[in-house]
Structures are given as structure tokens and as C-alpha cells.
XYZ file of C-alpha atoms in Angstrom:
629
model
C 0.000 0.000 0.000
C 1.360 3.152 -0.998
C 1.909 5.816 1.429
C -0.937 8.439 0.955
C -3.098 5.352 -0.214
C -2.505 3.836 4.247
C -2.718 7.752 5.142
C -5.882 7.526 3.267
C -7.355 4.532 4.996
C -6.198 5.209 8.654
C -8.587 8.964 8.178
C -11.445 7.122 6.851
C -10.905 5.159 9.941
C -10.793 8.103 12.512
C -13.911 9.817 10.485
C -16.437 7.314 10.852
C -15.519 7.169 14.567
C -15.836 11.080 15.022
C -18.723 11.160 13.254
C -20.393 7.553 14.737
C -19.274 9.870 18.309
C -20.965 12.977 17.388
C -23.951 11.618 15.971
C -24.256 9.330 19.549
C -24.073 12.554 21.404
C -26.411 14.712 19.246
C -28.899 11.628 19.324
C -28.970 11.180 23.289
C -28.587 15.007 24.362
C -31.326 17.036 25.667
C -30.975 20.887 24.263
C -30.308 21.602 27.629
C -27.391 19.587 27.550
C -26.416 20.189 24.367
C -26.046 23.844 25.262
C -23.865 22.787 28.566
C -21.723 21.162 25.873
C -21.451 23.587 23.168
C -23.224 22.238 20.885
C -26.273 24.392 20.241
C -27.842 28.358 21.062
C -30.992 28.174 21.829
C -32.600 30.580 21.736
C -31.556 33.144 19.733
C -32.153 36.667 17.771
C -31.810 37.764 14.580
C -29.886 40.697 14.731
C -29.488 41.320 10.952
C -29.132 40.182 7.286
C -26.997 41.063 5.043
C -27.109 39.865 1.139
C -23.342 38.544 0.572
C -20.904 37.403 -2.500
C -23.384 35.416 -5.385
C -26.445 33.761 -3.785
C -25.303 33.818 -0.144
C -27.032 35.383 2.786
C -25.263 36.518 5.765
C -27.104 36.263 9.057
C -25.998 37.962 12.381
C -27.638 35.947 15.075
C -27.355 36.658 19.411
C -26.997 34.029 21.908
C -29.570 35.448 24.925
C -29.105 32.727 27.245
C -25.960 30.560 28.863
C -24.323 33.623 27.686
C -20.985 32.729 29.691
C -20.794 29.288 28.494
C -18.315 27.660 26.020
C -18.957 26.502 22.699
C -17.730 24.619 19.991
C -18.533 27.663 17.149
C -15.838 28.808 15.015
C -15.209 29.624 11.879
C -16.207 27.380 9.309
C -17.734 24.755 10.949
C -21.264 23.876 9.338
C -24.535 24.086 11.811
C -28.156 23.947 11.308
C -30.448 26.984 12.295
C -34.096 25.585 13.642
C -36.707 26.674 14.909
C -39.666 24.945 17.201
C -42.551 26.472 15.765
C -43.208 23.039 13.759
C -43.301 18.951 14.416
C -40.409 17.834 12.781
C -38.375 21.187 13.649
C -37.917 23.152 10.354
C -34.298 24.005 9.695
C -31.931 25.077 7.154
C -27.694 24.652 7.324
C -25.208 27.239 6.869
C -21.486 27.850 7.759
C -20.159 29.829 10.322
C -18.751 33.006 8.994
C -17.688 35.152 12.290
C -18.001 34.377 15.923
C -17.124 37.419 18.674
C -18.240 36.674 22.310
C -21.997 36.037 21.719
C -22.499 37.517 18.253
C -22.105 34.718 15.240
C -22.541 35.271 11.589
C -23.494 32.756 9.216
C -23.403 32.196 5.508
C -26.563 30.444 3.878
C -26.496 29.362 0.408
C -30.003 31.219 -0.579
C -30.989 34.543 -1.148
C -33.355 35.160 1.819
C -34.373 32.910 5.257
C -37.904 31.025 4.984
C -41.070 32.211 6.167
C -40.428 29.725 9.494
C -37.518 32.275 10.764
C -40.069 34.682 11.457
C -42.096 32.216 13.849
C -41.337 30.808 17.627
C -38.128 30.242 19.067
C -34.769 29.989 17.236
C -31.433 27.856 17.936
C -28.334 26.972 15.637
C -26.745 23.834 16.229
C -23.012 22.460 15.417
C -23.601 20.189 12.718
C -20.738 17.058 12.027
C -18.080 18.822 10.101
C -17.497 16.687 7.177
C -15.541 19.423 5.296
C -11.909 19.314 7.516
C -12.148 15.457 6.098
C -12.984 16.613 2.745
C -10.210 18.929 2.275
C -7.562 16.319 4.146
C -8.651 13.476 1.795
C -8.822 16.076 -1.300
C -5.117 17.253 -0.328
C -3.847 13.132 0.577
C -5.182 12.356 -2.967
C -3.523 15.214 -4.576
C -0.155 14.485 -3.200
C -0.469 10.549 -4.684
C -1.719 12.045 -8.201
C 1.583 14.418 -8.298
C 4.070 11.382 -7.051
C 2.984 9.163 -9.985
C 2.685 12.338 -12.650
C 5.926 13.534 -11.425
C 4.730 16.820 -10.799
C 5.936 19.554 -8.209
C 6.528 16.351 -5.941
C 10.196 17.352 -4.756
C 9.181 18.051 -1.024
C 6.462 15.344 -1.535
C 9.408 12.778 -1.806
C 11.419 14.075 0.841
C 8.306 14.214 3.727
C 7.483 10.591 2.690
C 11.026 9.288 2.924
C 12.026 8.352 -0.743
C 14.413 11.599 -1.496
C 17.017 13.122 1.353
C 16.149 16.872 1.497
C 18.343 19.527 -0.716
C 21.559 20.223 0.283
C 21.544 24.083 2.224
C 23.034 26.992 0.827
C 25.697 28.315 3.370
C 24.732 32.079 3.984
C 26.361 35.131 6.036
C 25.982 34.209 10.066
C 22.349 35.566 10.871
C 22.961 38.004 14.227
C 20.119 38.832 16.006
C 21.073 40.247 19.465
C 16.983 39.959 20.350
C 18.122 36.230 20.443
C 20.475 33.659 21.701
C 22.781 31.326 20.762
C 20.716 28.465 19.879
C 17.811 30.664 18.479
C 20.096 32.517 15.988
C 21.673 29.229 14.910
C 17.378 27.733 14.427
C 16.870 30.716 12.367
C 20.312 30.689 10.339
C 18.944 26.598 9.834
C 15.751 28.262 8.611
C 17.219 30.723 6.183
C 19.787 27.881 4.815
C 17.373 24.948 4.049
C 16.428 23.739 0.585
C 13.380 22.709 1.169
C 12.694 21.131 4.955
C 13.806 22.973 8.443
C 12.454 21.594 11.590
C 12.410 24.245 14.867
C 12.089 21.698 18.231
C 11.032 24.347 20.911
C 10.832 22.508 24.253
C 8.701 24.239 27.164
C 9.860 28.193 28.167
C 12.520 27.765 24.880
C 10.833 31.120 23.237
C 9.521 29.565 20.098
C 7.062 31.668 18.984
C 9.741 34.469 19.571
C 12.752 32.222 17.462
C 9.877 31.165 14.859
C 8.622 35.762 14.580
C 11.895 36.476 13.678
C 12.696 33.458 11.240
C 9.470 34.324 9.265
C 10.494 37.683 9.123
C 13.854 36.852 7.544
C 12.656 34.861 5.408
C 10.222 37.835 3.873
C 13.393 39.411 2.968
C 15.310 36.745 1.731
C 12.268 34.763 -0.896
C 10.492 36.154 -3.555
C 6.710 35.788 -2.671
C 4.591 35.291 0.165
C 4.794 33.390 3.165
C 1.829 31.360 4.496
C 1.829 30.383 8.035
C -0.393 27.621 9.393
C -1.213 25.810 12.752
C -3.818 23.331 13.791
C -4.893 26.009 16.413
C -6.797 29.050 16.246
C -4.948 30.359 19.477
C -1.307 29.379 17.483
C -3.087 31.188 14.729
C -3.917 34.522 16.540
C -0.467 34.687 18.557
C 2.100 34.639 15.588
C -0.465 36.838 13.356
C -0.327 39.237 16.254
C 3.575 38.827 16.730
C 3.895 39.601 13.008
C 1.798 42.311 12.938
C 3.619 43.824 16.105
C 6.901 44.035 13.958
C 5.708 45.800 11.456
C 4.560 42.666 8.833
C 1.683 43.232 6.587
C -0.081 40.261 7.898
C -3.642 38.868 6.399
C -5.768 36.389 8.685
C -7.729 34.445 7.046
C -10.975 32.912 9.400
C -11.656 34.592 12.621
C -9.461 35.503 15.561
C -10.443 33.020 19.062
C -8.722 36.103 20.761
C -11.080 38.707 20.062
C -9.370 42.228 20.323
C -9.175 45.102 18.095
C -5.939 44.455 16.659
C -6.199 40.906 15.934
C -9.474 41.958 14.556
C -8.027 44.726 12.264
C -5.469 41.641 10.832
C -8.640 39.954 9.176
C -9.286 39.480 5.514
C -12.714 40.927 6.470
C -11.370 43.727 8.173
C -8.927 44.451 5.566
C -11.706 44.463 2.674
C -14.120 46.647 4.966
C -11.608 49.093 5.106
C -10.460 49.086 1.593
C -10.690 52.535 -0.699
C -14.031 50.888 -2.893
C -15.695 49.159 -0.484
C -17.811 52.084 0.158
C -19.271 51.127 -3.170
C -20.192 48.099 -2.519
C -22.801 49.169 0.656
C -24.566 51.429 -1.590
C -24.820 48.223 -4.203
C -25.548 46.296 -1.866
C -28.476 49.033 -0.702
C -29.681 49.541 -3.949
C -30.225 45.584 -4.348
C -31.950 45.206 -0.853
C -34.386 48.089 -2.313
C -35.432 46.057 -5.346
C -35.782 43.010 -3.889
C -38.029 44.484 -1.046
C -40.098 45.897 -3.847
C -40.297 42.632 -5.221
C -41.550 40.643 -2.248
C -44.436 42.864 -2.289
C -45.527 40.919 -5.098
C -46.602 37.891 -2.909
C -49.968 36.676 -4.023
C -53.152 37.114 -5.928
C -50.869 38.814 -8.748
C -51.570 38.677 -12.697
C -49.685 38.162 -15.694
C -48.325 42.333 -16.028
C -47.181 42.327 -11.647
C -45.296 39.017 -12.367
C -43.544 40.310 -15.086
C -42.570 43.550 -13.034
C -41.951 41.299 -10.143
C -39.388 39.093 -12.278
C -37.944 43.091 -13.687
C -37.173 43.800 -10.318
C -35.544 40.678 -8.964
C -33.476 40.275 -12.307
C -32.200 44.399 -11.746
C -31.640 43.364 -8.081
C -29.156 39.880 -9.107
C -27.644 42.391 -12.167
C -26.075 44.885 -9.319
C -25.425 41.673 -6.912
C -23.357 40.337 -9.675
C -21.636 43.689 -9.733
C -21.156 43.621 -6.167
C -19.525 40.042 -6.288
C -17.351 41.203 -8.695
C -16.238 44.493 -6.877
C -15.893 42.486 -3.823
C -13.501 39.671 -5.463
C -10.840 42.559 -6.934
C -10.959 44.031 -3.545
C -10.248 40.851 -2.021
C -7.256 39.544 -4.449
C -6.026 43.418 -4.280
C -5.665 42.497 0.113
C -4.386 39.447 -0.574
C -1.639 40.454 -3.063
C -0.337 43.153 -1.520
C -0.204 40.818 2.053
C 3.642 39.608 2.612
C 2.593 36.862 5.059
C -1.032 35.132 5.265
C -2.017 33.023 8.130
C -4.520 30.354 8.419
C -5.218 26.866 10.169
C -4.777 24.070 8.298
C -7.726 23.657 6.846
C -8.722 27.416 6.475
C -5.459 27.592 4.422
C -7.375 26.533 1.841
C -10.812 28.947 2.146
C -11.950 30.213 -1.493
C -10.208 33.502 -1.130
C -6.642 31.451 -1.232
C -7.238 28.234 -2.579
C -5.337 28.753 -5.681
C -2.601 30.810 -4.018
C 0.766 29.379 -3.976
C 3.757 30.552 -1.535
C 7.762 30.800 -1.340
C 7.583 29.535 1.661
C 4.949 27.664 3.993
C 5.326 27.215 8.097
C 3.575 24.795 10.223
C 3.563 25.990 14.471
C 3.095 23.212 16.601
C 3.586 20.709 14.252
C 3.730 18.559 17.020
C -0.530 18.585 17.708
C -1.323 18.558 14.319
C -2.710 15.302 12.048
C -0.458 14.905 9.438
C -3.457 14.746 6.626
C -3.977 18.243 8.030
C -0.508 19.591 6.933
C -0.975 18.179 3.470
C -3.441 20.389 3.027
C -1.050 23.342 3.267
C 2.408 21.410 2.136
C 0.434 21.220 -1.264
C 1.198 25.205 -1.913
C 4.736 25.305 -1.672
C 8.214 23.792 -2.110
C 9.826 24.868 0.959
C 8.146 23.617 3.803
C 9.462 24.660 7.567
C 7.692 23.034 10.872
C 8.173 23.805 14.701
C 6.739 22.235 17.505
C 7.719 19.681 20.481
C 6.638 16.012 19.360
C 7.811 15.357 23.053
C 5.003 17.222 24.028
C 1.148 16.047 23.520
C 0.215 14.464 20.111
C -3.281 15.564 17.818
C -6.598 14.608 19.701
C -7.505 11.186 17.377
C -10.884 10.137 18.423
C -10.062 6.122 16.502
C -7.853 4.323 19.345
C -7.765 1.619 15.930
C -6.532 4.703 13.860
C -4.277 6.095 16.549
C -2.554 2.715 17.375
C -1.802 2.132 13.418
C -0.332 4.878 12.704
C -2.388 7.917 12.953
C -0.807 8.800 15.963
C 2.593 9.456 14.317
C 2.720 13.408 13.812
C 4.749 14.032 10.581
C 7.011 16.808 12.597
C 7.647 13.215 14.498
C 8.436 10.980 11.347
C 11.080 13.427 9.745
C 12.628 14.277 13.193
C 13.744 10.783 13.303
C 14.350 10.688 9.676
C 16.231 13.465 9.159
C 18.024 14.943 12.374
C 20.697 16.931 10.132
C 17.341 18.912 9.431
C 16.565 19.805 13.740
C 17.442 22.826 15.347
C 17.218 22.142 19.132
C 16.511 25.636 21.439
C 18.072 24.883 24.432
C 17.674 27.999 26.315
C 14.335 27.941 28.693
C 13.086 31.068 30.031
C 10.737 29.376 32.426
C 11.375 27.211 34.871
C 13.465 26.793 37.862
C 16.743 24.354 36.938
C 15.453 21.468 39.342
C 11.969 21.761 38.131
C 13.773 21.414 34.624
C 16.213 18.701 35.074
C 14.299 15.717 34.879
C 12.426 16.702 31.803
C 15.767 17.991 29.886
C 17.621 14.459 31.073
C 14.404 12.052 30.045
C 13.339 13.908 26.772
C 15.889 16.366 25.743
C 19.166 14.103 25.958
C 20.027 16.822 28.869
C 20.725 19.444 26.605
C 18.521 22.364 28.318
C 19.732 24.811 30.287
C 17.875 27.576 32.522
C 18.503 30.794 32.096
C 20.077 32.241 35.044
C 17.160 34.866 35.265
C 14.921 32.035 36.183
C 17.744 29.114 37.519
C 17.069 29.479 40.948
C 13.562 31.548 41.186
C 11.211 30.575 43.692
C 8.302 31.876 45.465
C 10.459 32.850 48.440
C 14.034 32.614 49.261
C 14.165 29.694 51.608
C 11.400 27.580 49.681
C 12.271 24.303 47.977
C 10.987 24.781 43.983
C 10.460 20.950 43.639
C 8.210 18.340 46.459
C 7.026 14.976 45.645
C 4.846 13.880 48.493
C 3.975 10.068 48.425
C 0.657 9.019 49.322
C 1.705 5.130 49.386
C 0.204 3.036 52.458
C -2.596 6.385 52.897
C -5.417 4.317 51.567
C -5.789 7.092 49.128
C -7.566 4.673 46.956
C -8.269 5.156 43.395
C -12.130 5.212 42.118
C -14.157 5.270 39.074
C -17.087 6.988 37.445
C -17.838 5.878 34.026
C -14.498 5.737 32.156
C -12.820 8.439 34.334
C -11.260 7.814 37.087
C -10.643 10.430 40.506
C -9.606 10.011 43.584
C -10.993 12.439 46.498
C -9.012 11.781 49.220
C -6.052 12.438 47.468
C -8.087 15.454 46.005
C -8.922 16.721 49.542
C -5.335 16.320 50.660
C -4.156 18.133 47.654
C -6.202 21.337 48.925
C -5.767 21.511 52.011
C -1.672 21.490 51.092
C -2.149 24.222 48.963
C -4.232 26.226 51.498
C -1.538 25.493 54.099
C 1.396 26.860 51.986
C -0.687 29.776 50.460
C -1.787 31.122 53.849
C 1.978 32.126 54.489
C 2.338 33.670 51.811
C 2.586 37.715 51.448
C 2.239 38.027 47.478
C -0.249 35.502 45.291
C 1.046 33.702 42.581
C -0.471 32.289 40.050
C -1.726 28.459 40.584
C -2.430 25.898 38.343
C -3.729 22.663 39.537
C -3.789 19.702 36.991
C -4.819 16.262 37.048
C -4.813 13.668 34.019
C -8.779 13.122 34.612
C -11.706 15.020 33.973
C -12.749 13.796 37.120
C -10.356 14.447 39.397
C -10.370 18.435 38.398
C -14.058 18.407 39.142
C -13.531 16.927 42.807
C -11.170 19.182 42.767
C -12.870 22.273 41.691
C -15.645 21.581 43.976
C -13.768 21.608 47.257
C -11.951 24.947 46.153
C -15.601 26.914 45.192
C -16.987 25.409 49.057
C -14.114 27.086 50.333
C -14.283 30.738 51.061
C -10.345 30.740 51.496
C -9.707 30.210 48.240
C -11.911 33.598 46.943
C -9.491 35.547 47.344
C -6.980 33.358 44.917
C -9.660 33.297 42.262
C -7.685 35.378 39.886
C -4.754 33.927 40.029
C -5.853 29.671 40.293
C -7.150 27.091 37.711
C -7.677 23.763 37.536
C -8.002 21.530 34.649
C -7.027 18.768 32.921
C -2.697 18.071 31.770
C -4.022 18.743 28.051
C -5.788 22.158 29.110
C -2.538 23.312 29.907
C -0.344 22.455 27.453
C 1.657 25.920 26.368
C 0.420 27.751 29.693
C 2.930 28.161 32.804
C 2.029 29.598 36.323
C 4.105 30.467 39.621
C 2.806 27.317 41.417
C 1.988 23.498 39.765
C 0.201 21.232 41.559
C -0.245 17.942 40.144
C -3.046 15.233 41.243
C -1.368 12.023 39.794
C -4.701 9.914 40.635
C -3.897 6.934 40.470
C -3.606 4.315 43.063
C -3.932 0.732 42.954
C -2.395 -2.429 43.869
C -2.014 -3.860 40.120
C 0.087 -0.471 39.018
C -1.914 0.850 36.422
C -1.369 4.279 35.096
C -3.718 4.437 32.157
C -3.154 8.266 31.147
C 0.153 8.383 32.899
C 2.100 5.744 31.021
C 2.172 8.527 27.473
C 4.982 10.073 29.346
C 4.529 12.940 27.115
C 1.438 14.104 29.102
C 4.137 14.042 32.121
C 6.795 16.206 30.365
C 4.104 18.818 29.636
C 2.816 18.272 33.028
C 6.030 18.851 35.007
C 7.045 21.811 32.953
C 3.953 24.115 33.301
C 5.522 25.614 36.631
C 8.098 28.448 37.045
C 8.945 28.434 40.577
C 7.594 25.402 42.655
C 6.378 22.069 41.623
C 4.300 20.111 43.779
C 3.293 16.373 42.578
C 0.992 13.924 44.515
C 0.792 10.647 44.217
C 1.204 6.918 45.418
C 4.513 5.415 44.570
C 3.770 1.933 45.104
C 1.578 2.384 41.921
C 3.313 4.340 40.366
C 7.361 3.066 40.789
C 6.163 -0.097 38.346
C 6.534 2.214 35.328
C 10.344 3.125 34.688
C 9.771 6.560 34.199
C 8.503 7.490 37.551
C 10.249 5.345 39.064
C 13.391 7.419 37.391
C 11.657 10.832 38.383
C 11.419 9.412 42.313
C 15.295 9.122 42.126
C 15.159 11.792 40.554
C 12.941 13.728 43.456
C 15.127 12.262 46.450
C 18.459 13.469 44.896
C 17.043 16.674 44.660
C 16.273 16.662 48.657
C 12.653 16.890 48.144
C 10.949 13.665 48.598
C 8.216 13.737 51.297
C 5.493 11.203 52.850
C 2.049 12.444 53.020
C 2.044 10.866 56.323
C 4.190 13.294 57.258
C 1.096 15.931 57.211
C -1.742 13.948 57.887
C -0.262 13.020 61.583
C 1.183 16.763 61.852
């Protein structure tokens, strides 16, 4: 089997479970749950319609209620507006065109909303998005044609592992006294390669900063634009931002998570609203609206001479529409061409607007979450492809375990890190983290080649405190419990709290606090006792809990970590991806607390390693220690 034909198979895989998921969830929800989980508004208001590019109507719609809850909106993601005034629900689907806070605009394929919109309540729900799988599968497919045909496939070869990349060109040493040693040597790498760089940014390492400054050398070193990609929408928004911050003319295309008015201002919507002829598209775009109103007063009981005007009218009103699409497609391409870098996710890197664009240069940030059928989609526009990211960190979410154990899992950042180390430029500089709260991460997963900055080598909360505490819960009957698949464990959860409360309450300044657990269910036993207990009011600024993936790229003063699990036949589950660990352990900057039960935990090498690890470092305790205080 060739190898887009197995990429191929292993996504069909993981999109029949996603969807066979989705549609289980949608099926057994109540629309009071399903607004708990994102999943629908209900109900909402039509704030206002707009008549858009071709046949396309743009609705504005307001969320009224659960107005502080998260959702699962964004841009581009297909959903279904319905209303209750009929048995079966009438609806109609659309595409999400703009979400801010709890506005959302979306783009239906008609010219005007049926007469049910104008009846009882309203609610748009998140539909299954089959387009992401469309465009992956469209890209996968693409790559195979242009490996058989020969065609562009030069960087196709070398990410599959049949052709060694280019040779690099040697150029002048790039000096950048923003940066250190390592980071000028990743962006020298950058500038040099032929057609595949790799940045590996471990935790505090100043990435996104290395990654700002190689994008902007490489504006001034190609000839054409630069597209710049990530799985996220937050990855998106931060080096769009960071761009736009050094003076890059920067395009977004989709809409900022971060709402603000710069990152706003960075849209391709923004950019065309603002442009020198949009002005003549609103009074187009008035002058259409007029017509058409004009002819839905034709509505019934009309003969042969008021349907002929009626037909005048509509015709004059699709006449200036199609002069409106085309005003609004040079403005558009006129944005677009004059943009130096655009940035997208992976799939919105291949909206209408740029589809057919091709770049000089295309970069992938974190590389390292993202499903490699995903980065096809983007690899397909260029020839010189440059990724960054920490495949030591967490991998993509992948919903198949089948799909995920066969290969899925395997990030392609991953595959041509091991393939092709020549092509790696390691940071080793960390910005973040105390040196002991470091070590064990840099010695397990970065071949103990990161060093702490001396601004932050020896930081903690106060000069006598000890940055790094493992306190075993072993022999505590702590014991491990289960509710549905996740798994918590309150008396460790309780003892967690009331450690933190001890050490906070001699305390002069707050930090910040993070308090992570690998289970869903441990951070709600956890979150529980903290909102019963008025102590921790006052630290409500400043402390979250949530799960080890909720926290991957965050850092705080103070890490606690609930390990869970404790049983007598040593199973981890969660715990034994180590990965989840390393990201885990290197969330704090000054002090690192981690709870758990050896005896459960010493069967797996790697703890058993970080233990050692722990008691050389003079901070191994016994929870016993406190209880019997």
C-alpha cells in the first residue's frame, strides 16, 4: 500500500468514529445539555441580514441565554439553524462566517431565510463537520496524483522518505542580538534549508519568539509570500499578532479566538471593509436590498403584467449583486496580493479567497498537535516547507484508538525528526522554569541538553522555599475510584487542597496556581472543594484547575499535580504517554508540587526514574508526614 493510499485509509478510519461519536451525542442530548456542551444556542435573535458574494445570505444571530458558556462555534464549521414552531423542527444549514463573544454570523447558500424564521423560538446547532475530512482526503489524494505524474513532488518525496532533502546553501551568520545562541543558529537553519527545516522548541525555549523572527527573515530573503499555518486558532492569533507587532503586513484568514481590536483589524474581512471601494459596494448592496423588497411585495393574488414587473425587479436586483460580487472579489485579491505573510489553520489555508494561491515559503507551528493529513493540506502550496513544535510534548486529539494505534498517531514533525536529524534545530535555552523543576524533563526527553537561564535558575516563590516536592501518598489508603471511564480520587483530592491552602496562607504576594490532574474527574472533585471554600476567593484570579491537556503551552508560579492513580495492580492508564508528564512537570516556574502513590506508580520506569530523581534533589516527602502533623 502506498503511502498516501494507508494515510488515506487510517482517516477514513478516525472519520467514521468522530462522526459515529458525534452523531451518539447529538442523538442522546437534551438541548439543555447540548447547550452545557457547546453544541447548540438556543434561543436566539436575529440581529441582521446582510445579502453577501453570489447567492449567499449573511445572518448575524445573538446568543440570549448561557451567555458565559463555552462553545464549539468557530469559523467554518457547518450548523443547522431551527426553529420549534413546527413537528419535525424546520431548519436550514449554513457555515459559520464570524463568531465574537456572543455575536455569530453565518453564511446560507439562498438569497433570503424562509417564512419559518419569522415564527417561535430559534437555535443553531453544530452540525458534524465533514468538510476538515474533505479537504484532508482532497489534499492526501492530490499528493499521490503528483508522485505518480511527477509533478511539483520534490518536497512530496522528501516528507514521505524516498528523497534526502536539498543540500543548504551556506549564507552570512544571521545576528540577532533579540536572540540567543541556539535561536540565531534555528533561524540561520531556517534561512539555509532547501526545502525542509524543523524548529524543536521545548517548554519556556521562546519559540514563537525564534519562529517571529525566522518568518520575518525569510520575507526578505524569498520572492513571494509566506503562508503560516497551525492546527490552532490560538497558534493562529499569537504569531499573526507577533507579526503584525513588527511591522509585517499580515492577512488572517478565518476569525481571531482572541477577540481584540488588533487581531481583529489583521482579518481578511477587516482588511476588505476598510479598503478605498468598499464604500461602493454598501450602496450596491443598498440599492439591491431596495429592489428586492419591492419585489416581495408581489406575494400573491398577482396577474400576468405584476409578475412580469416582479421578475424586472428581482433580475435588476441579481444584475447589481453580480456587480457587487465582482467588486468584492478585486478588492479581495487586491488584500491578498499586496499581504507579505497570510495566516490560516490548516484547513482554512485553503478557504476560497486562497485556494489557488501558492507561496515561497509555507510554516507549520506546533507541528507537534497537528494530524499529518492536516498539513498536506497546506504542504500542497509550496516547495519549501518549515515546521516547529515539540513532538515530546502532547500528540493531535484522534478520536479512533484503531486509527491512533496504526499509525495515525505518528505526527509528521515526528516521522522526519527521526528521519532526518541533520534537518533539527534544538533551542536549548528555557526562560521558564526553575533548573530542578527542569532537570528531569531535559535528562528524560531532551538528551540533557537544556539549560535555565540564570534569570529564572534558581527563582522561587520565596528565598528559603524548595521549587520541587514529591509527596507520596503510598500506604494512605488514598484509593483510586471510578465513574464511568474516568477515574478520581478524592481523598487524594482533599489532601491536595488543604496542602495548597496550608502553603498559600503564608504567603505575602499571590502567585499564580495551576492545579492539573490527568482526569476530567479528578479536576471536578477538585474544583468543587476549592468553590466550598471561602479561602480560596481571594486566589480566584490567580488559580485554575483543569485537565494536563488544558494546559499544554500555559505556565504559572505554582503546579500542583493530582497524579490519581492508586492501585495495587500499578496501572497508570493516562500516565504511562509520558509525554502528558513532560508537559505536566514543565507548566511551573517556581515550585512544583506532585501527589501521588509510589507503590503504583514506581512499576513504570519513568517514575520510578523521576522518584530518584525527586530524592536526589532533597525533596521527597510522605504524606504521612502531614496527615499526623
Amino acid at each position: 500500500m502506498s503511502y498516501f493510499s494507508e494515510l488515506l485509509r487510517l482517516l477514513d478510519i478516525e472519520k467514521k468514529e468522530d462522526q459515529s461519536l458525534f452523531e451518539q451525542q447529538s442523538i442522546s442530548l437534551s438541548i439543555l445539555e447540548k447547550k452545557e456542551a457547546g453544541l447548540t444556542w438556543y434561543p436566539i435573535a436575529i440581529k441582521n441580514t446582510e445579502l453577501g458574494r453570489g447567492d449567499y445570505l449573511s445572518v448575524e444571530v445573538e446568543r440570549k441565554t448561557n451567555t458565559n458558556l463555552e462553545h464549539q462555534f468557530k469559523f467554518g464549521v457547518p450548523v443547522l439553524l431551527y426553529s420549534n414552531y413546527t413537528v419535525p423542527k424546520e431548519s436550514i444549514s449554513g457555515v459559520v462566517s464570524h463568531v465574537s463573544g456572543n455575536i455569530m454570523k453565518i453564511t446560507f447558500k439562498t438569497d433570503e431565510l424562509p417564512d419559518w424564521a419569522d415564527k417561535g423560538k430559534l437555535g443553531v446547532e453544530v452540525l458534524f463537520d465533514n468538510n476538515s475530512y474533505d479537504e484532508m482526503e482532497h489534499a492526501l489524494k492530490t499528493a499521490h496524483k503528483r508522485i505518480v505524474k511527477n509533478e511539483d513532488a520534490s518536497l512530496i518525496e522528501v516528507l514521505q522518505g524516498t528523497k534526502d532533502p536539498g543540500k543548504s546553501e551556506s549564507i552570512c551568520e544571521y545576528k540577532n542580538n533579540r536572540l540567543n545562541e541556539s535561536q540565531n543558529k534555528a533561524v540561520q537553519h531556517i534561512l539555509e534549508a532547501n526545502d525542509l527545516s524543523i524548529l524543536h522548541g521545548p517548554p519556556g525555549t521562546g519559540k514563537t519568539t525564534t519562529l517571529t523572527h525566522a518568518i520575518i527573515a525569510l520575507k526578505n530573503q524569498v520572492n513571494g509570500q509566506i503562508l503560516v499555518c497551525a492546527p490552532s486558532n490560538t497558534a493562529v492569533d499569537l504569531l499573526s499578532m507577533k507579526l503584525a507587532e513588527q511591522g509585517v503586513n499580515v492577512v488572517r484568514i478565518g476569525n481571531p479566538v482572541r477577540v481584540s481590536s488588533k487581531l481583529i483589524g489583521l482579518t481578511l474581512e477587516a482588511k476588505t471593509s476598510s479598503h478605498n471601494y468598499y464604500k461602493d459596494i454598501k450602496s450596491l448592496k443598498k440599492r439591491a436590498a431596495e429592489y428586492k423588497n419591492m419585489a416581495h411585495k408581489y406575494k400573491r393574488n398577482f396577474g400576468k403584467l405584476e409578475r412580469e414587473q416582479r421578475k424586472a425587479l428581482f433580475d435588476e436586483a441579481y444584475k447589481i449583486l453580480k456587480e457587487v460580487e465582482q467588486t468584492e472579489s478585486f478588492i479581495t485579491k487586491d488584500v491578498l496580493d499586496k499581504a507579505e505573510v497570510i495566516t490560516a489553520t490548516l484547513v482554512g489555508s485553503n478557504h476560497f479567497s486562497v485556494r489557488d494561491r501558492k507561496y515561497a515559503v509555507v510554516v507549520i507551528d506546533e507541528a507537534g498537535q497537528a494530524l499529518e493529513p492536516a498539513c498536506w493540506i497546506p504542504i500542497l502550496k509550496t516547495s519549501k516547507l518549515i515546521m516547529a513544535g515539540d513532538h515530546l510534548q502532547l500528540p493531535p486529539t484522534i478520536k479512533s484508538k484503531q486509527a491512533e494505534n496504526e499509525g495515525m498517531g505518528d505526527t509528521l514533525l515526528e516521522k522526519c525528526a527521526l528521519k532526518y536529524p541533520s534537518q533539527v534545530s534544538l533551542l536549548t535555552t528555557q526562560y521558564r522554569m526553575n533548573e530542578a523543576i527542569m532537570g528531569y524533563s531535559s535528562m528524560v526527553f531532551y538528551g540533557g541538553n537544556l539549560k535555565a537561564d540564570p534569570s529564572v535558575a534558581q527563582e522561587t516563590v520565596f528565598p528559603s522555599d524548595l521549587p520541587l516536592e514529591f509527596i507520596d501518598t503510598a500506604g494512605c489508603s488514598f484509593e483510586e475510584k471510578m465513574n464511568g471511564t474516568s477515574i478520581f480520587n478524592p481523598d487524594e483530592a482533599t489532601f491536595l487542597i488543604n496542602h495548597l491552602k496550608e502553603y498559600l496562607e503564608n504567603l505575602t504576594v499571590k502567585p499564580s496556581v495551576a492545579i492539573i490532574a490527568p482526569y476530567k474527574q479528578q479536576t471536578e472533585q477538585i474544583k468543587s472543594i476549592v468553590e466550598m471554600d471561602d479561602f480560596f476567593k481571594q486566589f480566584s484570579p490567580y488559580l485554575d484547575v483543569n485537565t494536563v491537556d488544558s494546559f499544554q503551552g500555559q505556565e504559572r508560579d505554582v503546579v500542583y499535580i493530582s497524579l490519581t492513580r492508586s492501585n495495587n495492580q500499578g496501572q497508570i492508564g493516562f500516565l504511562s504517554d509520558i509525554r502528558r508528564m513532560n508537559v505536566a512537570i514543565t507548566r511551573a516556574k517556581k515550585k512544583l508540587v506532585i501527589i501521588g502513590d509510589s507503590s503504583t506508580l514506581s512499576k513504570n520506569e519513568f517514575y520510578n526514574n523521576f522518584m530518584a530523581y525527586i530524592e536526589k534533589e532533597g525533596s521527597y516527602k510522605s504524606a504521612w508526614e502531614f496527615i499526623h502533623a
